[in-house]
Amino acid sequence: MPWYKRLRWRLIASQFVVAFVGVAIMMLATRLIILSTAPNVIRPHLTALLENPRLITDTEFTLIYSFRNAVLASVSVAAIGAILAGVFSSYMLWRTLIVPLREMADSSRRIADGRYNERVEVPENTGVAMAQLVVNFNEMAEALERVEQQRVALLSNISHELRTPLTGLKGYLEGLQDGLFSNNEETYAWMVQEVDRLNRLVEDIQNLSRVEAGQVTLNIQSFDVTEVAQRVLAQMAPQAKAQSITLAAEVPDLAVTVSADPDRTAQVLINLMSNSLRYTPENGRITIRIRQNGQQATVAVEDTGKGIPAEALPYLFERFYRVDQSRARNSGGSGIGLAISRHLVWAMGGEITAVSDGPGQGSTFTFNLPLQQ
Ligand code: ADP
């Protein structure tokens, strides 16, 4: 957009036009009025004065009076011109400033009433500043709409997730009532399992809401991330052995000292390892690989499991997202673990990503943490 279309220059120009028109008309009117009236007004008095010099006082008064009238007339014409110019420039400013501002005010009131699909048309010819303001306003409305949609989706997800164990529990209770299930330890164990699942879900949701609200207090300190990884591997070893999965570590010989929260780092690693164990069949392999990369340490968990289709990769870290809805629910996953992990990694100043060559090709989850300076 050229400079003369910018709001700043338009404001200056509109003031300038009013002043310029006023001055120009005054100069023109003074010239015309005084030049056209002067000979007719002044000459007879000067002639009379030549004939009778005693008339000087009367002549002086008449001349001053005529001069005053001429100035008054030209100032009046200039004032009318300036007023017209002022009205015109005010109209232009009203179109440029007031109209889009009023539209935004009306629109924001409708947004406040819950109509999040409100947008204001980006005005043309109003300058960059106003157009940018409207664009930003629309972006804000869009973000609010997105948050609202997420909120609605979250509520529906939560109720959906809660329904699964509750339905299971109700089934057992009704079965007991109808004598379909016998009143024995096995039935109660199944019921306890459903309650555990419910508990886990509520705990997950609580943890997620805490990390999303930034309410997790981090205990940032310098520590060797390879040591944490070895500890997590040891912790996971019995489960891996039970599933005939080999665990491996590829870490540098020297310590990789990062500046982060060791417990939260372990939590992220445990989550990634649990996922790998959950989605890797027997005789598979899970490797933790740690590297130093510039100012960062990268920690990768690689498995030879079921892999992830390319179209699912962008959504993995969204809450409640599962690649395979039915299977994952049966295996106990709620789709929250990766969302929590991402927030924890973000809070520690890192990023987390997932790559996979596709179904059956295994997956690699990588996160980085800042190295100790
Ligand atoms: P869940 O509790 O369901 O595992 P997550 O947020 O941890 O939830 O993971 C989300 C989804 O990502 C999982 O349901 C699964 O479909 C997919 N996923 C996560 N890790 C792996 C992995 N190592 N291999 C294959 N798929 C995975």
mmCIF file of N, CA and C and ligand atoms in Angstrom, residues 204 271-272 275-280 303 305-308 316-318 320-324 328 332-340 362-365, ligand 1:
data_model
loop_
_atom_site.group_PDB
_atom_site.id
_atom_site.type_symbol
_atom_site.label_atom_id
_atom_site.label_comp_id
_atom_site.label_asym_id
_atom_site.label_seq_id
_atom_site.Cartn_x
_atom_site.Cartn_y
_atom_site.Cartn_z
ATOM 1 N N ASP A 204 -5.844 -39.066 35.002
ATOM 2 C CA ASP A 204 -5.249 -38.544 33.766
ATOM 3 C C ASP A 204 -5.833 -37.179 33.414
ATOM 4 N N ASN A 271 6.066 -42.684 30.036
ATOM 5 C CA ASN A 271 4.890 -42.666 29.165
ATOM 6 C C ASN A 271 5.233 -43.176 27.761
ATOM 7 N N LEU A 272 6.358 -42.703 27.220
ATOM 8 C CA LEU A 272 6.749 -43.145 25.868
ATOM 9 C C LEU A 272 7.074 -44.639 25.864
ATOM 10 N N ASN A 275 3.886 -46.692 26.138
ATOM 11 C CA ASN A 275 3.220 -46.755 24.828
ATOM 12 C C ASN A 275 3.914 -47.774 23.936
ATOM 13 N N SER A 276 5.245 -47.702 23.889
ATOM 14 C CA SER A 276 5.993 -48.630 23.040
ATOM 15 C C SER A 276 5.717 -50.071 23.457
ATOM 16 N N LEU A 277 5.683 -50.304 24.775
ATOM 17 C CA LEU A 277 5.404 -51.665 25.251
ATOM 18 C C LEU A 277 3.982 -52.082 24.878
ATOM 19 N N ARG A 278 3.077 -51.126 24.925
ATOM 20 C CA ARG A 278 1.677 -51.433 24.621
ATOM 21 C C ARG A 278 1.488 -51.748 23.138
ATOM 22 N N TYR A 279 2.227 -51.014 22.291
ATOM 23 C CA TYR A 279 1.989 -51.155 20.849
ATOM 24 C C TYR A 279 3.065 -51.958 20.116
ATOM 25 N N THR A 280 3.900 -52.678 20.892
ATOM 26 C CA THR A 280 4.917 -53.508 20.229
ATOM 27 C C THR A 280 4.625 -54.985 20.511
ATOM 28 N N ASP A 303 10.714 -47.921 18.688
ATOM 29 C CA ASP A 303 10.235 -49.299 18.849
ATOM 30 C C ASP A 303 10.012 -49.960 17.499
ATOM 31 N N GLY A 305 7.305 -51.611 16.855
ATOM 32 C CA GLY A 305 5.896 -51.975 17.023
ATOM 33 C C GLY A 305 5.019 -51.733 15.815
ATOM 34 N N LYS A 306 3.750 -51.508 16.120
ATOM 35 C CA LYS A 306 2.739 -51.468 15.049
ATOM 36 C C LYS A 306 2.823 -50.233 14.159
ATOM 37 N N GLY A 307 3.611 -49.239 14.586
ATOM 38 C CA GLY A 307 3.784 -48.053 13.743
ATOM 39 C C GLY A 307 2.545 -47.172 13.724
ATOM 40 N N ILE A 308 2.672 -46.044 13.038
ATOM 41 C CA ILE A 308 1.581 -45.061 13.016
ATOM 42 C C ILE A 308 1.374 -44.608 11.572
ATOM 43 N N LEU A 316 -1.367 -36.978 17.063
ATOM 44 C CA LEU A 316 -1.006 -37.872 18.178
ATOM 45 C C LEU A 316 -0.997 -37.179 19.532
ATOM 46 N N PHE A 317 -0.554 -35.899 19.534
ATOM 47 C CA PHE A 317 -0.365 -35.229 20.824
ATOM 48 C C PHE A 317 -1.611 -34.486 21.283
ATOM 49 N N GLU A 318 -2.692 -34.613 20.519
ATOM 50 C CA GLU A 318 -3.946 -33.983 20.940
ATOM 51 C C GLU A 318 -4.621 -34.872 21.967
ATOM 52 N N PHE A 320 -7.074 -37.092 23.958
ATOM 53 C CA PHE A 320 -8.065 -38.120 23.611
ATOM 54 C C PHE A 320 -7.903 -38.699 22.209
ATOM 55 N N TYR A 321 -6.825 -38.305 21.529
ATOM 56 C CA TYR A 321 -6.660 -38.867 20.180
ATOM 57 C C TYR A 321 -6.064 -40.271 20.272
ATOM 58 N N ARG A 322 -6.663 -41.206 19.559
ATOM 59 C CA ARG A 322 -6.129 -42.560 19.460
ATOM 60 C C ARG A 322 -6.207 -42.985 18.007
ATOM 61 N N VAL A 323 -5.177 -43.664 17.553
ATOM 62 C CA VAL A 323 -5.176 -44.074 16.149
ATOM 63 C C VAL A 323 -6.294 -45.086 15.923
ATOM 64 N N ASP A 324 -6.331 -46.053 16.810
ATOM 65 C CA ASP A 324 -7.334 -47.100 16.675
ATOM 66 C C ASP A 324 -8.235 -47.021 17.903
ATOM 67 N N ALA A 328 -7.473 -49.396 21.253
ATOM 68 C CA ALA A 328 -6.770 -48.677 22.315
ATOM 69 C C ALA A 328 -7.604 -48.653 23.592
ATOM 70 N N GLY A 332 -6.723 -50.133 27.413
ATOM 71 C CA GLY A 332 -6.637 -49.263 28.579
ATOM 72 C C GLY A 332 -6.191 -47.848 28.322
ATOM 73 N N GLY A 333 -5.783 -47.511 27.071
ATOM 74 C CA GLY A 333 -5.292 -46.146 26.797
ATOM 75 C C GLY A 333 -6.445 -45.168 26.667
ATOM 76 N N SER A 334 -6.238 -43.967 27.189
ATOM 77 C CA SER A 334 -7.312 -42.968 27.104
ATOM 78 C C SER A 334 -6.967 -41.872 26.093
ATOM 79 N N GLY A 335 -5.742 -41.943 25.536
ATOM 80 C CA GLY A 335 -5.364 -40.924 24.556
ATOM 81 C C GLY A 335 -4.938 -39.619 25.189
ATOM 82 N N ILE A 336 -4.548 -39.654 26.462
ATOM 83 C CA ILE A 336 -4.181 -38.416 27.165
ATOM 84 C C ILE A 336 -2.679 -38.349 27.410
ATOM 85 N N GLY A 337 -2.050 -39.533 27.481
ATOM 86 C CA GLY A 337 -0.631 -39.612 27.865
ATOM 87 C C GLY A 337 0.275 -38.699 27.046
ATOM 88 N N LEU A 338 0.134 -38.737 25.728
ATOM 89 C CA LEU A 338 1.031 -37.931 24.893
ATOM 90 C C LEU A 338 0.747 -36.432 25.035
ATOM 91 N N ALA A 339 -0.539 -36.098 25.272
ATOM 92 C CA ALA A 339 -0.878 -34.672 25.475
ATOM 93 C C ALA A 339 -0.182 -34.163 26.738
ATOM 94 N N ILE A 340 -0.192 -34.970 27.793
ATOM 95 C CA ILE A 340 0.483 -34.576 29.040
ATOM 96 C C ILE A 340 1.987 -34.470 28.790
ATOM 97 N N GLY A 362 7.106 -49.678 12.993
ATOM 98 C CA GLY A 362 7.665 -49.133 14.219
ATOM 99 C C GLY A 362 7.502 -47.618 14.291
ATOM 100 N N SER A 363 7.791 -47.044 15.469
ATOM 101 C CA SER A 363 7.675 -45.593 15.637
ATOM 102 C C SER A 363 8.841 -45.079 16.457
ATOM 103 N N THR A 364 9.131 -43.806 16.293
ATOM 104 C CA THR A 364 10.155 -43.167 17.119
ATOM 105 C C THR A 364 9.604 -41.864 17.662
ATOM 106 N N PHE A 365 9.614 -41.742 18.973
ATOM 107 C CA PHE A 365 9.198 -40.496 19.635
ATOM 108 C C PHE A 365 10.461 -39.824 20.152
HETATM 109 P P1 ADP B 1 -2.939 -43.823 25.009
HETATM 110 O O1 ADP B 1 -3.221 -43.747 26.440
HETATM 111 O O2 ADP B 1 -4.127 -44.193 24.173
HETATM 112 O O3 ADP B 1 -1.711 -44.586 24.657
HETATM 113 P P2 ADP B 1 -1.403 -41.562 24.188
HETATM 114 O O4 ADP B 1 -1.714 -40.111 24.197
HETATM 115 O O5 ADP B 1 -0.221 -42.007 24.970
HETATM 116 O O6 ADP B 1 -2.706 -42.301 24.615
HETATM 117 O O7 ADP B 1 -1.215 -42.016 22.685
HETATM 118 C C1 ADP B 1 -2.134 -41.603 21.713
HETATM 119 C C2 ADP B 1 -2.213 -42.583 20.573
HETATM 120 O O8 ADP B 1 -0.986 -42.600 19.848
HETATM 121 C C3 ADP B 1 -2.377 -44.020 21.016
HETATM 122 O O9 ADP B 1 -3.723 -44.336 21.212
HETATM 123 C C4 ADP B 1 -1.790 -44.798 19.850
HETATM 124 O O10 ADP B 1 -2.770 -44.922 18.841
HETATM 125 C C5 ADP B 1 -0.704 -43.880 19.332
HETATM 126 N N1 ADP B 1 0.637 -44.278 19.818
HETATM 127 C C6 ADP B 1 1.321 -43.744 20.848
HETATM 128 N N2 ADP B 1 2.519 -44.334 20.994
HETATM 129 C C7 ADP B 1 2.596 -45.273 20.026
HETATM 130 C C8 ADP B 1 3.602 -46.217 19.648
HETATM 131 N N3 ADP B 1 4.763 -46.328 20.288
HETATM 132 N N4 ADP B 1 3.352 -47.020 18.569
HETATM 133 C C9 ADP B 1 2.177 -46.916 17.910
HETATM 134 N N5 ADP B 1 1.200 -46.047 18.216
HETATM 135 C C10 ADP B 1 1.399 -45.232 19.264
#
